[in-house]
Coordinates of C-alpha atoms in Angstrom, one line a residue:
X1 CA -7.3 -27.8 -3.9
X2 CA -5.8 -31.0 -2.5
X3 CA -2.7 -30.8 -4.8
X4 CA -0.3 -27.9 -4.7
X5 CA 0.0 -25.8 -7.9
X6 CA 2.7 -26.6 -10.4
X7 CA 4.7 -24.1 -12.4
X8 CA 8.2 -23.3 -13.5
X9 CA 10.1 -21.4 -10.7
X10 CA 11.2 -17.9 -11.6
X11 CA 13.6 -15.4 -10.1
X12 CA 12.1 -12.1 -8.8
X13 CA 13.1 -9.0 -10.7
X14 CA 15.7 -6.4 -9.6
X15 CA 12.9 -4.1 -8.5
X16 CA 11.3 -6.9 -6.4
X17 CA 14.7 -7.1 -4.6
X18 CA 14.5 -3.5 -3.5
X19 CA 11.6 -4.4 -1.1
X20 CA 12.2 -5.8 2.4
X21 CA 10.4 -8.9 3.5
X22 CA 6.9 -7.7 4.4
X23 CA 3.4 -9.2 4.5
X24 CA 0.7 -6.8 3.5
X25 CA -3.0 -7.6 4.3
X26 CA -6.4 -6.4 3.2
X27 CA -10.0 -7.1 4.0
X28 CA -13.0 -7.3 1.7
X29 CA -16.4 -7.2 3.6
X30 CA -19.6 -8.8 2.2
X31 CA -22.8 -8.4 4.2
X32 CA -25.0 -11.5 3.7
X33 CA -28.2 -12.9 5.2
X34 CA -26.7 -16.4 5.1
X35 CA -23.0 -16.1 5.4
X36 CA -22.3 -19.8 5.3
X37 CA -23.6 -19.9 1.7
X38 CA -20.6 -18.0 0.5
X39 CA -18.1 -20.7 1.4
X40 CA -18.6 -23.0 -1.7
X41 CA -18.5 -19.9 -3.9
X42 CA -15.2 -18.8 -2.4
X43 CA -13.7 -22.3 -2.5
X44 CA -14.5 -22.7 -6.2
X45 CA -13.3 -19.2 -7.0
X46 CA -10.0 -19.6 -5.2
X47 CA -9.4 -23.0 -6.8
X48 CA -10.0 -21.5 -10.2
X49 CA -7.8 -18.5 -9.6
X50 CA -4.9 -20.8 -8.6
X51 CA -5.5 -23.0 -11.6
X52 CA -5.2 -20.0 -13.9
X53 CA -2.5 -18.1 -12.0
X54 CA -0.7 -20.9 -10.2
X55 CA 2.3 -18.8 -9.1
X56 CA 0.0 -17.1 -6.6
X57 CA 0.0 -20.3 -4.6
X58 CA 3.8 -20.4 -4.7
X59 CA 6.4 -19.4 -2.1
X60 CA 9.2 -16.8 -2.1
X61 CA 12.4 -18.6 -1.2
X62 CA 16.2 -18.3 -1.7
X63 CA 17.5 -19.0 -5.2
X64 CA 20.8 -20.2 -6.7
X65 CA 19.7 -19.5 -10.3
X66 CA 22.1 -16.5 -10.7
X67 CA 25.7 -17.7 -10.2
X68 CA 27.8 -15.4 -8.1
X69 CA 24.9 -13.5 -6.5
X70 CA 23.9 -13.6 -2.8
X71 CA 20.4 -13.3 -1.4
X72 CA 18.6 -13.8 -4.6
X73 CA 14.9 -14.7 -4.3
X74 CA 12.6 -16.8 -6.5
X75 CA 9.0 -17.9 -6.6
X76 CA 8.7 -21.7 -6.5
X77 CA 5.9 -24.2 -6.1
X78 CA 5.1 -25.2 -2.6
X79 CA 5.8 -28.7 -1.3
X80 CA 2.8 -30.9 -0.5
X81 CA 3.5 -30.6 3.2
X82 CA 3.7 -26.8 3.1
X83 CA 0.6 -26.6 1.0
X84 CA -1.2 -28.8 3.6
X85 CA -0.1 -26.5 6.4
X86 CA -0.7 -23.2 4.4
X87 CA -3.6 -23.8 2.0
X88 CA -4.7 -21.2 -0.5
X89 CA -7.9 -20.6 1.4
X90 CA -8.5 -20.9 5.2
X91 CA -12.1 -20.9 6.6
X92 CA -12.7 -19.6 10.1
X93 CA -15.9 -18.9 11.9
X94 CA -16.4 -16.1 14.5
X95 CA -19.2 -15.4 16.9
X96 CA -18.9 -11.7 16.0
X97 CA -20.9 -9.4 13.8
X98 CA -19.8 -6.7 11.3
X99 CA -22.5 -4.2 12.1
X100 CA -23.1 -3.0 15.7
X101 CA -26.9 -3.2 15.2
X102 CA -26.8 -7.0 14.5
X103 CA -25.3 -8.1 17.9
X104 CA -23.4 -6.7 20.9
X105 CA -20.3 -8.6 19.9
X106 CA -18.8 -6.6 17.1
X107 CA -15.4 -6.7 15.4
X108 CA -13.7 -3.3 15.2
X109 CA -12.2 -2.4 11.8
X110 CA -9.3 -0.8 13.7
X111 CA -8.4 -4.1 15.4
X112 CA -9.1 -6.7 12.7
X113 CA -5.4 -6.8 11.6
X114 CA -4.5 -9.4 14.2
X115 CA -3.5 -12.9 13.1
X116 CA -6.9 -14.4 14.1
X117 CA -8.4 -12.9 11.0
X118 CA -5.4 -13.4 8.7
X119 CA -4.4 -16.5 6.6
X120 CA -0.7 -16.3 7.5
X121 CA 1.2 -14.8 10.3
X122 CA 3.4 -11.8 10.1
X123 CA 6.7 -13.5 10.8
X124 CA 8.9 -14.5 7.9
X125 CA 10.5 -18.0 7.9
X126 CA 12.6 -17.9 4.7
X127 CA 9.9 -19.8 2.7
X128 CA 6.9 -17.6 2.6
X129 CA 3.6 -17.7 0.5
X130 CA 3.1 -15.3 -2.3
X131 CA -0.6 -14.9 -1.6
X132 CA -3.2 -16.6 0.7
X133 CA -6.9 -16.0 1.5
X134 CA -9.0 -16.5 4.7
X135 CA -12.8 -16.5 4.7
X136 CA -13.9 -15.1 8.1
X137 CA -17.5 -16.2 8.5
X138 CA -19.2 -13.6 10.7
X139 CA -22.8 -13.6 12.1
X140 CA -24.0 -11.1 9.4
X141 CA -21.5 -11.6 6.5
X142 CA -18.1 -12.7 5.4
X143 CA -14.8 -10.8 5.7
X144 CA -12.4 -12.2 3.1
X145 CA -8.9 -11.3 4.2
X146 CA -5.8 -11.8 2.1
X147 CA -2.1 -11.6 2.8
X148 CA 0.5 -11.1 0.1
X149 CA 4.3 -11.1 0.1
X150 CA 5.4 -7.6 -0.9
X151 CA 8.6 -8.9 -2.4
X152 CA 6.5 -10.5 -5.1
X153 CA 3.7 -8.0 -5.7
X154 CA 3.0 -4.3 -5.3
X155 CA -0.3 -2.4 -4.6
X156 CA -1.3 -2.3 -8.3
X157 CA -0.5 -6.0 -8.6
X158 CA -2.7 -6.7 -5.6
X159 CA -5.6 -4.8 -7.1
X160 CA -5.2 -6.8 -10.3
X161 CA -5.3 -10.1 -8.3
X162 CA -8.5 -9.0 -6.6
X163 CA -10.0 -8.2 -10.0
X164 CA -9.1 -11.7 -11.2
X165 CA -10.6 -13.1 -8.0
X166 CA -13.8 -11.3 -8.5
X167 CA -14.1 -12.8 -12.0
X168 CA -13.6 -16.2 -10.6
X169 CA -16.3 -15.6 -8.0
X170 CA -18.6 -14.6 -10.9
X171 CA -17.9 -17.8 -12.8
X172 CA -16.0 -20.7 -11.3
X173 CA -15.3 -21.9 -14.8
X174 CA -13.7 -18.7 -16.0
X175 CA -11.2 -19.2 -18.8
X176 CA -7.8 -17.6 -19.0
X177 CA -8.9 -15.0 -21.5
X178 CA -11.4 -13.5 -18.9
X179 CA -8.7 -12.7 -16.4
X180 CA -6.7 -9.4 -16.6
X181 CA -3.4 -11.3 -16.9
X182 CA -1.7 -14.7 -17.4
X183 CA 1.5 -16.4 -16.4
X184 CA 2.9 -15.9 -19.9
X185 CA 2.4 -12.1 -19.9
X186 CA 3.8 -11.8 -16.4
X187 CA 7.0 -13.6 -17.6
X188 CA 7.3 -11.2 -20.5
X189 CA 7.0 -8.2 -18.3
X190 CA 9.6 -9.5 -15.8
X191 CA 12.1 -9.9 -18.7
X192 CA 11.3 -6.4 -19.8
X193 CA 12.3 -5.1 -16.4
X194 CA 15.5 -7.1 -16.2
X195 CA 16.3 -5.8 -19.7
X196 CA 16.4 -2.2 -18.4
X197 CA 19.8 -3.0 -16.8
X198 CA 21.4 -3.5 -20.2
X199 CA 19.8 -0.4 -21.6
X200 CA 21.2 1.7 -18.7
X201 CA 24.7 0.5 -19.4
X202 CA 24.5 1.7 -23.0
X203 CA 23.5 5.3 -22.1
X204 CA 26.4 6.6 -20.1
X205 CA 26.7 8.0 -16.6
X206 CA 23.9 7.4 -14.1
X207 CA 21.2 10.0 -13.3
X208 CA 22.1 11.2 -9.8
X209 CA 19.0 13.3 -9.6
X210 CA 16.9 10.2 -8.9
X211 CA 14.9 10.6 -5.7
X212 CA 15.7 6.9 -5.0
X213 CA 19.2 8.2 -4.1
X214 CA 18.0 10.8 -1.6
X215 CA 19.6 10.1 1.8
X216 CA 17.6 8.9 4.7
X217 CA 18.5 6.6 7.6
X218 CA 18.7 2.9 7.0
X219 CA 16.8 0.4 9.1
X220 CA 17.4 -3.2 10.1
X221 CA 14.2 -5.1 9.1
X222 CA 14.7 -7.5 12.0
X223 CA 14.9 -4.6 14.5
X224 CA 11.8 -3.1 12.9
X225 CA 9.9 -6.3 13.3
X226 CA 10.9 -6.6 16.9
X227 CA 9.6 -3.1 17.6
X228 CA 6.3 -3.7 15.8
X229 CA 2.8 -4.3 17.2
X230 CA 3.1 -1.2 19.4
X231 CA 1.2 1.1 17.0
X232 CA -2.5 1.9 16.5
X233 CA -4.4 2.2 13.2
X234 CA -7.2 4.6 12.5
X235 CA -9.2 5.5 9.4
X236 CA -9.3 9.2 8.5
X237 CA -12.1 10.6 6.2
X238 CA -11.2 13.8 4.3
X239 CA -13.6 16.1 2.4
X240 CA -12.8 15.9 -1.4
X241 CA -14.0 19.5 -2.0
X242 CA -11.6 20.8 0.6
X243 CA -8.7 18.8 -0.9
X244 CA -9.5 20.5 -4.2
X245 CA -9.3 23.9 -2.4
X246 CA -5.8 23.0 -1.2
X247 CA -4.7 21.9 -4.6
X248 CA -5.8 25.3 -6.0
X249 CA -3.7 27.0 -3.3
X250 CA -0.7 24.9 -4.3
X251 CA -1.1 25.9 -7.9
X252 CA -1.1 29.5 -6.9
X253 CA 2.1 29.1 -4.9
X254 CA 3.9 27.0 -7.4
X255 CA 7.0 28.6 -9.0
X256 CA 6.7 29.8 -12.6
X257 CA 9.7 27.5 -13.5
X258 CA 7.8 24.4 -12.3
X259 CA 7.4 21.9 -15.2
X260 CA 5.3 18.8 -15.6
X261 CA 2.1 17.7 -14.0
X262 CA 0.6 19.9 -11.3
X263 CA 0.3 18.8 -7.7
X264 CA -1.9 15.8 -7.5
X265 CA -4.6 15.0 -4.9
X266 CA -2.4 12.1 -3.6
X267 CA 0.5 14.6 -3.1
X268 CA -1.8 17.0 -1.3
X269 CA -3.1 14.4 1.1
X270 CA 0.5 13.2 1.7
X271 CA 1.6 16.7 2.5
X272 CA -1.4 17.2 4.9
X273 CA -0.5 14.0 6.8
X274 CA 3.1 15.0 6.9
X275 CA 2.6 18.5 8.3
X276 CA 0.1 17.2 10.9
X277 CA 2.5 14.4 11.9
X278 CA 5.3 16.8 12.4
X279 CA 3.1 18.8 14.8
X280 CA 1.9 15.6 16.6
X281 CA 5.4 14.2 17.0
X282 CA 7.5 17.3 17.7
X283 CA 5.0 20.1 18.7
X284 CA 5.0 21.7 22.2
X285 CA 2.5 19.2 23.5
X286 CA 4.6 16.2 22.4
X287 CA 6.7 14.4 25.0
X288 CA 10.1 13.0 24.1
X289 CA 13.5 14.1 22.8
X290 CA 14.2 17.4 21.1
X291 CA 12.9 17.5 17.5
X292 CA 15.4 16.8 14.7
X293 CA 16.3 19.5 12.2
X294 CA 14.4 17.8 9.3
X295 CA 11.4 15.5 8.9
X296 CA 11.3 13.2 5.9
X297 CA 8.4 11.7 3.9
X298 CA 8.5 9.0 1.2
X299 CA 5.6 8.7 -1.2
X300 CA 5.3 5.5 -3.3
X301 CA 5.6 6.3 -7.0
X302 CA 4.4 3.9 -9.7
X303 CA 7.2 3.3 -12.3
X304 CA 5.0 1.6 -14.9
X305 CA 4.5 4.7 -17.0
X306 CA 8.2 5.6 -16.7
X307 CA 9.4 2.5 -18.5
X308 CA 9.6 2.3 -22.3
X309 CA 7.5 0.7 -23.5
X310 CA 5.1 1.3 -20.7
X311 CA 4.3 -1.6 -18.4
X312 CA 0.5 -2.1 -17.9
X313 CA -1.2 -1.8 -14.6
X314 CA -1.9 -5.6 -14.9
X315 CA 1.7 -6.4 -14.2
X316 CA 1.8 -7.8 -10.7
X317 CA 5.4 -7.5 -9.7
X318 CA 7.0 -4.5 -7.9
X319 CA 7.3 -1.5 -10.2
X320 CA 7.4 1.2 -7.6
X321 CA 9.9 3.4 -5.9
X322 CA 9.9 6.2 -3.3
X323 CA 9.8 9.9 -4.0
X324 CA 11.7 11.4 -1.0
X325 CA 11.4 14.9 0.5
X326 CA 12.3 16.6 3.7
X327 CA 11.1 19.8 5.5
X328 CA 12.4 21.9 8.3
X329 CA 10.7 20.9 11.5
X330 CA 11.2 24.3 13.0
X331 CA 9.7 26.0 10.0
X332 CA 6.5 23.9 10.3
X333 CA 6.2 24.4 14.1
X334 CA 6.8 28.2 14.0
X335 CA 4.5 28.9 11.1
X336 CA 1.4 27.4 12.8
X337 CA 2.3 27.8 16.5
X338 CA -0.8 30.0 17.0
X339 CA -3.0 26.9 16.4
X340 CA -3.6 24.5 19.3
X341 CA -5.2 21.1 19.6
X342 CA -7.9 22.4 22.0
X343 CA -9.4 25.0 19.7
X344 CA -12.7 24.2 18.1
X345 CA -12.6 23.3 14.4
X346 CA -12.7 26.5 12.3
X347 CA -15.2 27.1 9.6
X348 CA -12.4 28.0 7.3
X349 CA -8.8 26.9 6.6
X350 CA -6.2 28.9 8.5
X351 CA -4.1 30.8 5.9
X352 CA -0.8 29.9 7.5
X353 CA -1.7 26.2 7.6
X354 CA -2.7 26.4 3.9
X355 CA 0.6 28.1 3.1
X356 CA 2.8 25.5 4.8
X357 CA 0.9 22.6 3.4
X358 CA 1.2 24.0 -0.1
X359 CA 4.9 24.5 0.4
X360 CA 5.3 20.9 1.5
X361 CA 3.1 19.6 -1.4
X362 CA 5.1 21.5 -4.0
X363 CA 8.4 20.3 -2.6
X364 CA 7.1 16.7 -2.7
X365 CA 5.7 17.1 -6.2
X366 CA 9.2 18.1 -7.3
X367 CA 10.5 14.8 -6.1
X368 CA 7.8 12.9 -7.9
X369 CA 8.5 14.8 -11.2
X370 CA 12.2 14.0 -10.9
X371 CA 11.6 10.3 -11.3
X372 CA 12.5 9.5 -14.9
X373 CA 12.9 6.5 -17.2
X374 CA 16.6 7.0 -16.8
X375 CA 16.5 6.9 -13.0
X376 CA 14.4 3.7 -13.1
X377 CA 16.9 2.1 -15.5
X378 CA 19.8 3.1 -13.2
X379 CA 18.0 1.6 -10.2
X380 CA 17.6 -1.7 -12.0
X381 CA 21.1 -1.6 -13.3
X382 CA 22.6 -0.9 -9.8
X383 CA 20.8 -3.9 -8.3
X384 CA 21.7 -6.1 -11.3
X385 CA 25.4 -5.3 -10.9
X386 CA 25.5 -5.9 -7.1
X387 CA 26.9 -9.1 -5.8
X388 CA 24.4 -9.1 -2.9
X389 CA 20.8 -8.6 -3.9
X390 CA 19.5 -8.2 -0.3
X391 CA 17.2 -5.3 0.1
X392 CA 18.6 -2.3 1.9
X393 CA 15.5 -0.6 3.3
X394 CA 15.5 3.0 4.4
X395 CA 12.8 4.6 6.5
X396 CA 11.2 8.1 6.6
X397 CA 9.0 9.6 9.3
X398 CA 6.0 8.9 7.0
X399 CA 5.5 6.5 4.1
X400 CA 2.4 6.9 2.0
X401 CA 1.0 4.6 -0.7
X402 CA -2.2 5.3 -2.7
X403 CA -4.8 3.0 -4.1
X404 CA -7.3 5.9 -4.6
X405 CA -7.9 5.5 -8.4
X406 CA -8.4 1.7 -8.4
X407 CA -12.1 1.1 -9.1
X408 CA -12.4 -1.7 -6.5
X409 CA -15.9 -0.9 -5.3
X410 CA -17.2 -1.4 -8.9
X411 CA -16.0 -5.0 -9.0
X412 CA -18.8 -7.6 -9.2
X413 CA -18.0 -10.8 -7.1
X414 CA -21.0 -12.7 -8.5
X415 CA -24.7 -13.1 -7.7
X416 CA -24.3 -14.2 -4.1
X417 CA -21.5 -11.9 -2.9
X418 CA -22.3 -8.9 -5.1
X419 CA -20.0 -5.9 -4.5
X420 CA -17.9 -5.4 -1.5
X421 CA -19.4 -3.1 1.1
X422 CA -16.0 -2.2 2.5
X423 CA -12.3 -2.6 1.7
X424 CA -9.7 -1.8 4.4
X425 CA -6.1 -2.3 5.2
X426 CA -5.7 -1.7 8.9
X427 CA -2.0 -2.0 10.0
X428 CA -1.0 -2.1 13.6
X429 CA 2.7 -3.0 13.3
X430 CA 4.6 -0.1 11.8
X431 CA 4.1 3.5 12.9
X432 CA 4.4 6.1 10.1
X433 CA 2.6 4.1 7.5
X434 CA -0.4 5.4 5.5
X435 CA -2.6 3.8 2.8
X436 CA -4.9 6.0 0.8
X437 CA -7.7 3.6 0.1
X438 CA -9.7 3.1 -3.1
X439 CA -12.4 5.7 -3.8
X440 CA -16.0 4.6 -3.1
X441 CA -17.2 6.5 -6.2
X442 CA -16.0 9.2 -8.6
X443 CA -12.6 10.2 -7.2
X444 CA -13.4 13.8 -8.0
X445 CA -16.2 13.9 -5.4
X446 CA -15.9 10.8 -3.1
X447 CA -14.3 11.4 0.4
X448 CA -10.7 10.5 0.8
X449 CA -10.2 7.5 3.1
X450 CA -6.8 7.2 4.7
X451 CA -5.6 4.3 6.9
X452 CA -2.9 5.8 9.2
X453 CA -0.7 3.9 11.7
X454 CA 1.1 5.8 14.5
X455 CA 2.2 5.4 18.0
X456 CA -0.7 5.9 20.4
X457 CA 0.3 9.3 21.7
X458 CA 0.9 10.7 18.2
X459 CA -2.4 9.3 17.0
X460 CA -4.3 11.0 19.8
X461 CA -2.7 14.4 19.0
X462 CA -3.1 14.2 15.3
X463 CA -6.8 13.4 15.5
X464 CA -7.2 16.7 17.4
X465 CA -5.3 18.7 14.8
X466 CA -7.4 21.6 13.6
X467 CA -6.5 21.0 10.0
X468 CA -7.6 17.4 10.0
X469 CA -10.8 18.4 11.9
X470 CA -11.6 21.0 9.2
X471 CA -10.9 18.5 6.5
X472 CA -13.0 15.8 8.2
X473 CA -16.1 17.9 8.7
X474 CA -19.2 17.2 6.5
X475 CA -17.8 13.9 5.3
X476 CA -19.9 11.1 6.8
X477 CA -23.0 12.2 4.9
X478 CA -21.2 11.8 1.6
X479 CA -20.1 8.2 2.2

């Protein structure tokens, strides 16, 4: 990979421009007897991946390709000097083990999100890579980390890239047809998204019911970055059978007028985290200012199925928005005030807790249902018509994104690497962020794995919450 990739620069879509500058990182763990043997495999795979999908080696930078618009971004090939400084694959050796039984020097999954284990830093410079890998050679395996620019890809896009990477690990001579996507198909899908603006202009007044227009407080991304790195990240394991029980309770409490899909497992888990977070942040044991009247949650919703014709899951760019909802803090606290963090985990779900979670889940599901093809078209059209394409991020008390149904653990990375033993996305920068991680088996039965980031005091309280303790019981034996 001595030479930088070459491709025609392209402007990011209107939906890409709704995302603030943010690097997202993930970690694939492979336990190996001879970790060093993985290096030539990874080098060949990454070289082939960039050959077939060269834009992954590109940079997101300012663009002047749309006259009269400010803050437009494009993906462009890297210069030779930038490519030399930020190659597609970095290799780093660590005198640490993955498993505690191998040595006394162990890397903690909760603390691995520091820049020592990442291919690029968190800070944005104005010219930032689309995607980079780092092979962390441990004493008992390899942890392959990746960092992506969220303005160029969303979560589904990231999973598609990992799929393509796995195929290149299987065969370093993979042809274009073996990969799930190509530069040509990506270009076609980007044009389809931009075409939604014209379609919206032909259909009359905008749809003001769109949850993308629900008010929340805006945030300055530079200020957010300055306050980062103070949070802690922990993985929660939730019992799938108990999540099903809560889904049943939600169905029983749903209004007869409710239309569309019933409450999903993702919505239930989001509601659980939300209610527990309200208690952890604003309950009687929490220090700090008086609680606000309302708490807000934003759940990432995939737009691919809302667009006509549908965009496939193999489209890499951002095709997501936020389903927003709010809940009375006082209503939550008063309904479960009889529960405390010191009580032992109950053998059953407290009826009042089940009731308030169901109410929150049904309210959030209403927000998800309200996202329509029209609201997506209006969102694209609004950005298209704006003179300034800079993102205007808003923030909720909790943001949740789900990768639950991506079959990542079934991916075969070749005869040497095999299947990954663990995939994780620890995040220690921004409190109030949660990733629902891919299922390790059948999503109907496999435990739910959630990566949650909070301020330390809130994390300590939420881990003692009786609801989460009940949901976390009898889980480890099922992993």
